[in-house]
GROMACS .gro file of C-alpha atoms in nm:
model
  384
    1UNK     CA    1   6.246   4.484   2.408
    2UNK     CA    2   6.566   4.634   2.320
    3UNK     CA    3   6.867   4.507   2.475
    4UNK     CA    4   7.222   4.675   2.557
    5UNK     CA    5   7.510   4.478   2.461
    6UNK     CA    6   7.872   4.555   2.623
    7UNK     CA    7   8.170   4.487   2.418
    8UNK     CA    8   8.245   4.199   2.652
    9UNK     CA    9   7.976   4.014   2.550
   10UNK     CA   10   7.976   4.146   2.154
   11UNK     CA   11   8.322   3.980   2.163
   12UNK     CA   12   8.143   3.666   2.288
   13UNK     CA   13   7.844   3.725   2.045
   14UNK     CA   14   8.091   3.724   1.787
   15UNK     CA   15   8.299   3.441   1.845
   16UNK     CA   16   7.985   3.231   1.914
   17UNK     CA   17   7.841   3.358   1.612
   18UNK     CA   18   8.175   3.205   1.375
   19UNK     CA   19   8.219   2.870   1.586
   20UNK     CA   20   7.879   2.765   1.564
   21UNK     CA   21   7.775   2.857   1.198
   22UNK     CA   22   8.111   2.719   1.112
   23UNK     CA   23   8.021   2.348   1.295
   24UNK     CA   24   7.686   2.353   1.164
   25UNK     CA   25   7.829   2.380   0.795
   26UNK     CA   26   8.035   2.092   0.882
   27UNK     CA   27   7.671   1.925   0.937
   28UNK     CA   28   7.648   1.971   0.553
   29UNK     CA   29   7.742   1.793   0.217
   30UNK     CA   30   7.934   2.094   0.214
   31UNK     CA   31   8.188   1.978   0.438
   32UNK     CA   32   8.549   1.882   0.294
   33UNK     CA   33   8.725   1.761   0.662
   34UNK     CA   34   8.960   2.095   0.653
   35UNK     CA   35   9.130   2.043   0.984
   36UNK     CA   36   9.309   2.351   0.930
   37UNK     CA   37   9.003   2.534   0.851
   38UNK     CA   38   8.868   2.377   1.190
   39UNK     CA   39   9.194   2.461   1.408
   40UNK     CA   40   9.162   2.805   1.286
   41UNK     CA   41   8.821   2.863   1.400
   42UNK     CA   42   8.901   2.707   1.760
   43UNK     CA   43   9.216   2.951   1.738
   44UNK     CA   44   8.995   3.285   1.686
   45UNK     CA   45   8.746   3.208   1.941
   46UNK     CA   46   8.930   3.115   2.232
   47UNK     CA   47   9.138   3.418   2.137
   48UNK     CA   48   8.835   3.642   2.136
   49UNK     CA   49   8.678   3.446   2.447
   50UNK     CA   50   9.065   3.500   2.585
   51UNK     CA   51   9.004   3.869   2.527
   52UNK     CA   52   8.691   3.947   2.641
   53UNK     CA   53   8.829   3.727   2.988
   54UNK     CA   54   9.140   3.988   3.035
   55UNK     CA   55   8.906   4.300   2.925
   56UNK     CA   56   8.646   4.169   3.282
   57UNK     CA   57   8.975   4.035   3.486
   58UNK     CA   58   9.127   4.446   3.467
   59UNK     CA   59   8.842   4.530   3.656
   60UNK     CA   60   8.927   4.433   3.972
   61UNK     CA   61   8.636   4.592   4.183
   62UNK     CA   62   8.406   4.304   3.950
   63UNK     CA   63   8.643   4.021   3.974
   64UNK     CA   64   8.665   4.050   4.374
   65UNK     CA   65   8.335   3.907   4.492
   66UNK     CA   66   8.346   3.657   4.223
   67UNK     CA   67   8.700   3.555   4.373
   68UNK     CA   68   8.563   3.582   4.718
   69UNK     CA   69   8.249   3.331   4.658
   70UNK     CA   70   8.475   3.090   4.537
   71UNK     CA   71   8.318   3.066   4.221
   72UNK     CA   72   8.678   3.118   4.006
   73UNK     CA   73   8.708   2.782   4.192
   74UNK     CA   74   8.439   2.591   4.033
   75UNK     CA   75   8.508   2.711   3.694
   76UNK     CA   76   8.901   2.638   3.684
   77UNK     CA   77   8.782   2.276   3.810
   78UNK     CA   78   8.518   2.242   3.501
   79UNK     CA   79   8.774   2.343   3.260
   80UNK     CA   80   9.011   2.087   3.394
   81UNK     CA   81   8.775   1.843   3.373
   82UNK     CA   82   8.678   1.937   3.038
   83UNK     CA   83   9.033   1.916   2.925
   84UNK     CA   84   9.129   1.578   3.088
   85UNK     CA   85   8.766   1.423   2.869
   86UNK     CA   86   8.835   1.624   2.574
   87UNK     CA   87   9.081   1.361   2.431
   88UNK     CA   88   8.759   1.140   2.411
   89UNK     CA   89   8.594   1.274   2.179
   90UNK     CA   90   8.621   1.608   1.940
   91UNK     CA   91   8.914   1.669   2.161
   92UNK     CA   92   8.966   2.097   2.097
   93UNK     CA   93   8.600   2.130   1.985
   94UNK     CA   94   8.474   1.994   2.251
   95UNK     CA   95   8.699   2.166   2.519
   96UNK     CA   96   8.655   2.531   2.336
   97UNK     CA   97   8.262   2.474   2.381
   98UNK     CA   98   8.301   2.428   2.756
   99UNK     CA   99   8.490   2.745   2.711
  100UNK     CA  100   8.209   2.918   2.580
  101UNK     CA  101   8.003   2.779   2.874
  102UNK     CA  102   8.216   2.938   3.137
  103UNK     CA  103   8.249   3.278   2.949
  104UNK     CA  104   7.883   3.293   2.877
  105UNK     CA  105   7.844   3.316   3.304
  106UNK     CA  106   7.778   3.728   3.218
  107UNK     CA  107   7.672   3.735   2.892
  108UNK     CA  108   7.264   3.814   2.862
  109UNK     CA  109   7.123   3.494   2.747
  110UNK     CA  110   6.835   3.703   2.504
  111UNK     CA  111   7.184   3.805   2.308
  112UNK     CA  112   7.337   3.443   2.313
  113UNK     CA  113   7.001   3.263   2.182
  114UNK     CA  114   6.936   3.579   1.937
  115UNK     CA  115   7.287   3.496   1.756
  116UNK     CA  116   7.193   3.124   1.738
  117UNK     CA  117   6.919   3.183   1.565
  118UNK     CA  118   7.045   3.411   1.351
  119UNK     CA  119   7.359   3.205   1.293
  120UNK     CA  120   7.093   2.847   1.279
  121UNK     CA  121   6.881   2.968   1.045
  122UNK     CA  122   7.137   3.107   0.799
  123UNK     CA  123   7.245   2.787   0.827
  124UNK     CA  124   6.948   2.533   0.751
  125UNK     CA  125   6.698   2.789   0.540
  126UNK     CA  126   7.041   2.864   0.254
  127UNK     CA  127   7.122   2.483   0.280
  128UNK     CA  128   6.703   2.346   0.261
  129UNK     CA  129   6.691   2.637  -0.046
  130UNK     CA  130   7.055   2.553  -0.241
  131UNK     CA  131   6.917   2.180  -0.174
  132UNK     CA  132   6.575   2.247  -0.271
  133UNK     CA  133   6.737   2.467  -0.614
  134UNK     CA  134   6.966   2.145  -0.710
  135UNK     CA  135   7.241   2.342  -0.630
  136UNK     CA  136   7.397   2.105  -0.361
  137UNK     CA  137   7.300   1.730  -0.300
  138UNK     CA  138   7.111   1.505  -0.071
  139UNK     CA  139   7.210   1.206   0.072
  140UNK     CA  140   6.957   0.945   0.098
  141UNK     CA  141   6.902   0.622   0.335
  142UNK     CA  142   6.660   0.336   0.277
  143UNK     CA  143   6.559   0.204   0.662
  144UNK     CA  144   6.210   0.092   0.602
  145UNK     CA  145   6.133   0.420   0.490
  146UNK     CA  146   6.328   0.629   0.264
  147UNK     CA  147   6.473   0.991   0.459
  148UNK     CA  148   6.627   1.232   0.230
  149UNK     CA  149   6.913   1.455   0.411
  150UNK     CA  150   6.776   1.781   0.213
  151UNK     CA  151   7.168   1.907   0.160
  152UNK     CA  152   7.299   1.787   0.493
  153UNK     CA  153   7.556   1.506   0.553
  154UNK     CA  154   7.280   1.279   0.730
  155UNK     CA  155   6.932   1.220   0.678
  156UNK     CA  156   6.859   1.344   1.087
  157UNK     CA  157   7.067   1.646   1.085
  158UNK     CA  158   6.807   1.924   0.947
  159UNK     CA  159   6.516   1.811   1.159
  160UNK     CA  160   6.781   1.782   1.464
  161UNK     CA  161   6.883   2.139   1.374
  162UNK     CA  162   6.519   2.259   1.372
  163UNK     CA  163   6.413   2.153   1.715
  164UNK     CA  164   6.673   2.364   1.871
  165UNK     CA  165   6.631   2.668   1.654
  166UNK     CA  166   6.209   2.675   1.720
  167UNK     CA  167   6.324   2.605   2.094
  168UNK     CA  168   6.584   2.920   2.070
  169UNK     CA  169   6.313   3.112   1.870
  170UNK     CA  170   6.007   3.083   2.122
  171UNK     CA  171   6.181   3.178   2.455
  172UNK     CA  172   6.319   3.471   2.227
  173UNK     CA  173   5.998   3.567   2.136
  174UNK     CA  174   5.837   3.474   2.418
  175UNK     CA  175   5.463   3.648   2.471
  176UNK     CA  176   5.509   3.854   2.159
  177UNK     CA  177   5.492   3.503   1.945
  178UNK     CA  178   5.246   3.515   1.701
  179UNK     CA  179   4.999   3.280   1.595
  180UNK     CA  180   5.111   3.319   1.203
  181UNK     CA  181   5.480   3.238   1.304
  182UNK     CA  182   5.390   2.909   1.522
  183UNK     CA  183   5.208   2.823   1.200
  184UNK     CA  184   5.495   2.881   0.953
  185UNK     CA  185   5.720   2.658   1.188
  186UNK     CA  186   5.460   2.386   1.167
  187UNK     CA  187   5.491   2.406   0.832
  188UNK     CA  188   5.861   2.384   0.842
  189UNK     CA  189   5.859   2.129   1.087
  190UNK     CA  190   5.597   1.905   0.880
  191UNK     CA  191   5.812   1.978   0.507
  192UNK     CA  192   6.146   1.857   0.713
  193UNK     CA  193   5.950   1.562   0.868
  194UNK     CA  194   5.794   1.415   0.519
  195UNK     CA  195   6.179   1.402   0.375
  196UNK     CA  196   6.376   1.294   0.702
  197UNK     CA  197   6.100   1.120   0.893
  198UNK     CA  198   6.302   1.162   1.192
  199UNK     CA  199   6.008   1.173   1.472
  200UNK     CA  200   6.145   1.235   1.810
  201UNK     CA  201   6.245   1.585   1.769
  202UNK     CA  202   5.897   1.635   1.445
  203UNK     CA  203   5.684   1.561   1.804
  204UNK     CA  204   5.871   1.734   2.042
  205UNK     CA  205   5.854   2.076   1.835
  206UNK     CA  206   5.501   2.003   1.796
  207UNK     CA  207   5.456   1.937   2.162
  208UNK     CA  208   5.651   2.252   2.243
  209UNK     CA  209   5.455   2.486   2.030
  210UNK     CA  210   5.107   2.351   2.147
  211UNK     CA  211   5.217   2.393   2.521
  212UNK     CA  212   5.328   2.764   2.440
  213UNK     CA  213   4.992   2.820   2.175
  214UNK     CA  214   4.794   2.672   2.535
  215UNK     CA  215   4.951   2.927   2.747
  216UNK     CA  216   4.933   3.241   2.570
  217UNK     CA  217   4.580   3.175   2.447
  218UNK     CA  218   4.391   2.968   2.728
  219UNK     CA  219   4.405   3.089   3.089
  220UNK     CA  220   4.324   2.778   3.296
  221UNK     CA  221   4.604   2.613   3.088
  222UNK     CA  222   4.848   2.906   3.201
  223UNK     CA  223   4.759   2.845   3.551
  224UNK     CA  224   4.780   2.467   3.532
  225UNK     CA  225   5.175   2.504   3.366
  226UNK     CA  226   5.275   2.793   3.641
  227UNK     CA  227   5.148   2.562   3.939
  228UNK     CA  228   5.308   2.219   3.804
  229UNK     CA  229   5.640   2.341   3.653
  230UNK     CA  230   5.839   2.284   4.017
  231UNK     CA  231   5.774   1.913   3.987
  232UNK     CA  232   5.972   1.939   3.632
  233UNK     CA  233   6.238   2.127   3.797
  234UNK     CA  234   6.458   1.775   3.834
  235UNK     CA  235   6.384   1.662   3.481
  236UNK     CA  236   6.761   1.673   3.405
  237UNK     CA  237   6.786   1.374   3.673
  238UNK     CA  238   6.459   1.200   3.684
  239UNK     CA  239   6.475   1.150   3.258
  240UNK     CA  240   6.826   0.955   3.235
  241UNK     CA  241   6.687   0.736   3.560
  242UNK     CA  242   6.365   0.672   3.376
  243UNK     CA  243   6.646   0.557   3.085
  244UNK     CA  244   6.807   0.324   3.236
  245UNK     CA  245   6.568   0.199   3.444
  246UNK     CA  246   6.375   0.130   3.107
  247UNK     CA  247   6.696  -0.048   2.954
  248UNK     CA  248   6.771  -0.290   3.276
  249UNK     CA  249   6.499  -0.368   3.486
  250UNK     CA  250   6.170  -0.239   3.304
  251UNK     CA  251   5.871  -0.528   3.204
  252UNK     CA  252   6.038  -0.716   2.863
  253UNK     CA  253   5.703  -0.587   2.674
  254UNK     CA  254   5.780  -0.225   2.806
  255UNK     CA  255   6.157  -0.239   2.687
  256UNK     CA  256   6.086  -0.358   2.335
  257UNK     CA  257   5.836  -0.164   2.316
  258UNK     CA  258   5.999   0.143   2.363
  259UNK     CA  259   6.311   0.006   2.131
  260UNK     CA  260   6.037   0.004   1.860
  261UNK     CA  261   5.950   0.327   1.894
  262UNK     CA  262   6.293   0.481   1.933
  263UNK     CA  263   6.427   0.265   1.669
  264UNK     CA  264   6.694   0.004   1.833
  265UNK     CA  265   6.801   0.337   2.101
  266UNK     CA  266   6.740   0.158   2.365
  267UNK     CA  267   6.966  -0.175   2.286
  268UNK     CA  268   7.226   0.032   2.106
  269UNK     CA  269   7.253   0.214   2.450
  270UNK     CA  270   7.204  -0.016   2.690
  271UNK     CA  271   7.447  -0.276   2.464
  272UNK     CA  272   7.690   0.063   2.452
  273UNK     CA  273   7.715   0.054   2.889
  274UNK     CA  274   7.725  -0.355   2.877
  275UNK     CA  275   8.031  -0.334   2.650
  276UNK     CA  276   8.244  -0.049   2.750
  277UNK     CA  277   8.096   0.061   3.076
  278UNK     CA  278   8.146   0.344   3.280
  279UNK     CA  279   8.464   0.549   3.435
  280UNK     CA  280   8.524   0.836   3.592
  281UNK     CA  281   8.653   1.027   3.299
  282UNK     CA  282   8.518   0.848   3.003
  283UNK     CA  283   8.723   0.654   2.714
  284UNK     CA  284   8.775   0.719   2.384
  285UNK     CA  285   8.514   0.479   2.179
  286UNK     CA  286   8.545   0.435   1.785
  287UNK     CA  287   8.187   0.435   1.700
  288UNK     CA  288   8.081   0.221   1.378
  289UNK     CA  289   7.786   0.480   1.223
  290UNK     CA  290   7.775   0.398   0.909
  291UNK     CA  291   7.709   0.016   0.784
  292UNK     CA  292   7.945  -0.216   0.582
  293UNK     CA  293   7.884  -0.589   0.496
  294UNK     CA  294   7.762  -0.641   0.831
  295UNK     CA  295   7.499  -0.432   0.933
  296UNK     CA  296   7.559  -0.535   1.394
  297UNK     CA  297   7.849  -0.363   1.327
  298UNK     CA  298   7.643  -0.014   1.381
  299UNK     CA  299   7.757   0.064   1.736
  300UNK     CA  300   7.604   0.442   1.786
  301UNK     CA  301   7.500   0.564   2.107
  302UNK     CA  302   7.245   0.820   2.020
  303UNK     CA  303   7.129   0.914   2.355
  304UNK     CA  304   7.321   1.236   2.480
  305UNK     CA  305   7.294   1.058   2.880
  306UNK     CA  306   7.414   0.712   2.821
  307UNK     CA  307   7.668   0.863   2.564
  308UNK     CA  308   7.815   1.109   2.802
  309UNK     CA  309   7.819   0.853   3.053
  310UNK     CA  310   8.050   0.620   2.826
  311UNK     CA  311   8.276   0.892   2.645
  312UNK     CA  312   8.294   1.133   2.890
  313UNK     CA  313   8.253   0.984   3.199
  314UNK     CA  314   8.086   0.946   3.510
  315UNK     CA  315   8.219   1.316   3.658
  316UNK     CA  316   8.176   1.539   3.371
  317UNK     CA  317   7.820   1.405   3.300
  318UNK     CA  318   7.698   1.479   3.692
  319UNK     CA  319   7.847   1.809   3.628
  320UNK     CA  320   7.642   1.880   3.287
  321UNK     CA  321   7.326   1.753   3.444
  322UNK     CA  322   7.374   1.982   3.762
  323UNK     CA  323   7.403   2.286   3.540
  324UNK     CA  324   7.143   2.199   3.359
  325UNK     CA  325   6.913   2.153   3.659
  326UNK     CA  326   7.060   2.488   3.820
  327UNK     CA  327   6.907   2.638   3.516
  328UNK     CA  328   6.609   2.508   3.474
  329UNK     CA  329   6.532   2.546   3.849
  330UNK     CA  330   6.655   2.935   3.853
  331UNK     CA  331   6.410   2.932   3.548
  332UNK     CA  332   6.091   2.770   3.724
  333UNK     CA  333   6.180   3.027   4.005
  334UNK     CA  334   6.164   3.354   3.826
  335UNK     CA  335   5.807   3.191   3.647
  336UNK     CA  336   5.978   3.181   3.313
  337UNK     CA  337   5.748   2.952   3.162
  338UNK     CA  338   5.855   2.961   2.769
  339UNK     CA  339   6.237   2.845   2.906
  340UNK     CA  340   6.078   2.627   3.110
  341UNK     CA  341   5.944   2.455   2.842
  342UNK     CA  342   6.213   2.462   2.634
  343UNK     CA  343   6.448   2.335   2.892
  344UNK     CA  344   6.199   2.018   2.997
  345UNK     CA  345   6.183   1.923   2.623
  346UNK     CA  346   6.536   1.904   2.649
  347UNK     CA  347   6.561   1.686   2.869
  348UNK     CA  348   6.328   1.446   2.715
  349UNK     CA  349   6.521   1.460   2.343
  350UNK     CA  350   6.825   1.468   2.562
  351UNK     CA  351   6.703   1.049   2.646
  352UNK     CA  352   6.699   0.949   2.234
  353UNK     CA  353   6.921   1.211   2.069
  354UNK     CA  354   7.307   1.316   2.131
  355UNK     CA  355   7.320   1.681   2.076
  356UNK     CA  356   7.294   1.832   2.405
  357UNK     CA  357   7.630   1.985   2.502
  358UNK     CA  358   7.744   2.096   2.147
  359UNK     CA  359   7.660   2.442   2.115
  360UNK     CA  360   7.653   2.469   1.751
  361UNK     CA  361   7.321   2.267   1.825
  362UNK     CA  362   7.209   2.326   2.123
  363UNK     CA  363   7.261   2.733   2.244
  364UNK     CA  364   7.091   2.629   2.605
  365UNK     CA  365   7.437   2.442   2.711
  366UNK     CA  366   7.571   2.835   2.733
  367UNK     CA  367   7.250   2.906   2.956
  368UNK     CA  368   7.419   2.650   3.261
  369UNK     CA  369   7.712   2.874   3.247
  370UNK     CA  370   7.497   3.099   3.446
  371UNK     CA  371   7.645   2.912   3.751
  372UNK     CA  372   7.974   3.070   3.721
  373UNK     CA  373   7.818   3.442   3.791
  374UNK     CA  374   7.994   3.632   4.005
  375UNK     CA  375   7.658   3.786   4.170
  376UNK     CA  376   7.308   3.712   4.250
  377UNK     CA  377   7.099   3.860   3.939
  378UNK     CA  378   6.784   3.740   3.843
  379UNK     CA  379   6.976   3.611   3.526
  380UNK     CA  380   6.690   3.408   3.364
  381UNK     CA  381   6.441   3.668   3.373
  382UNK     CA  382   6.278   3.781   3.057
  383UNK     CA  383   6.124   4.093   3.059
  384UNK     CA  384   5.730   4.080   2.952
   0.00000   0.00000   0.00000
């Protein structure tokens, strides 16, 4: 499949290209806090992003049914919602990513997940190698179990990083994925596991690549997926209800059970709601990640739902989970089973782990911006 890029979206390419290799070598020991380093890279992308707007905007006969379905509307909304919650958290970073998820409305999304994993995989195969060479350092933590970091900045951040590349990779290879490279992820995936032992997103990979091994390889499987995927369509809504119906008003056994398992995520969040609760546009919360003489003081939210709920607020969270369900149901419509996937996995690492609207993690974020299109286009279709 060979795909023509416009310079519009080359110019987005690009500046998604810088902004999210940059952020993800802020992920590593490599890091040195350079906020001017950081406000440069914001600078250069919303200039290009900026660009490639004005280069669309002087072509009037494009821009008028977009104006006409009201759709310049919705987006001008979103980015003033973005900007009022941006204070929150990673104030410009934050804001600049929702400004990649409005430009990305035109952009095919084969080219935006082809530069993340490009970009990705730069990224975590030259820091696992430098790492695995001595040439740059782990960081190691003793919780039960020691994790080794393998070069990043903490012990979860390579596996993290991993899940969303092997979910980027498969819907870009889709059908022609071969049984040699779902092996060499495993592989990958089981090497990362043994030094960060950092299981939700070691299973979930595995879980995604059997589900995609089933349904290239065994029919009735194939059929099974295509005929049940609808009822996963709302998986963006029904997972963070499951949540918090597990944290308040689940069996006692049930909650502590599943605390266990996700290691303390369900008090940390449910404790995180009980103690700063939840507004309309978020507050800014000074999480304690890292402990001192007093280990309660750890205060992290690592669920991307309840923490979006309590840093970015009540509006802006509904918003995320409604693009996210736009796409996944636009995705279930055109039969794109590998995105489908991909998308209800998601959602389910979305309920322990906090990386789903940074786009130096997570690429799919850019997907929802497929909202914002000006016209009707079977935008989620990948050709066979």
């Amino acid at each position: 499949m060979q795909l023509k890029i416009s310079i519009n979206s080359l110019l987005f390419c690009i500046a998604f290209f810088i902004f999210s290799i940059y952020f993800e070598i802020t992920l590593t020991v490599l890091d040195n806090g350079n906020r001017l380093l950081n406000n440069l890279i914001i600078i250069f992308s919303i200039g290009l992003l900026l660009v490639k707007e004005l280069m669309e905007i002087s072509r009037y006969n494009a821009i008028k049914p977009y104006i006409m379905k009201n759709k310049l509307i919705f987006e001008f909304i979103f980015i003033i919602i973005s900007w009022i919650i941006s204070k929150n958290s990673y104030g410009y970073v934050l804001f600049t990513s929702m400004l990649f998820v409005v430009a990305a409305r035109n952009v095919d999304y084969i080219s935006i997940l082809k530069t993340f994993v490009f970009s990705s995989s730069l990224v975590l195969i030259g820091v696992l190698t430098l790492n695995k060479l001595g040439l740059i350092a782990s960081i190691y933590s003793y919780q039960g179990r020691l994790r080794d970091s393998l070069g990043f900045s903490y012990v979860s951040y390579a596996s993290q990083i991993l899940f969303y590349l092997v979910c980027a990779y498969v819907v870009v290879r889709n059908k022609k994925l071969k049984i040699i490279e779902i092996l060499l992820i495993m592989f990958l995936n089981v090497y990362i596991y043994n030094s960060t032992k950092t299981t939700s997103p070691f299973y979930l990979t595995n879980i995604v690549l059997l589900i995609i091994l089933l349904n290239k390889y065994v029919y009735k499987f194939h059929k099974i997926i295509a005929s049940t995927e609808k009822f996963f369509t709302g998986a963006f809504i029904i997972n963070p209800i499951i949540l918090l119906w597990i944290m308040f008003y689940s069996p006692s056994e049930l909650y502590i059970l599943f605390d266990k398992l996700t290691n303390n995520r369900m008090r940390l969040g449910a404790e995180g709601l009980r103690n700063y609760g939840v507004s309309l546009f978020g507050q800014k919360v000074d999480f304690i990640v890292k402990n001192s003489n007093w280990i309660n003081q750890y205060n992290y939210i690592d669920s991307s739902y309840i923490q979006s709920l309590v840093v970015n607020g009540l509006i802006f969270t509904v918003c995320i989970l409604m693009l996210y369900t736009y796409t996944l149901y636009k995705s279930t419509k055109s039969k794109n089973i590998f995105l489908s996937t991909v998308l209800i996995a998601i959602s389910i690492h979305s309920m322990f782990d906090p990386q789903f609207i940074w786009i130096w993690y997570s690429p799919f974020i850019l997907l929802t911006g497929k909202f914002f299109k000006n016209e009707e286009k079977k935008c989620l279709v990948l050709d066979n």
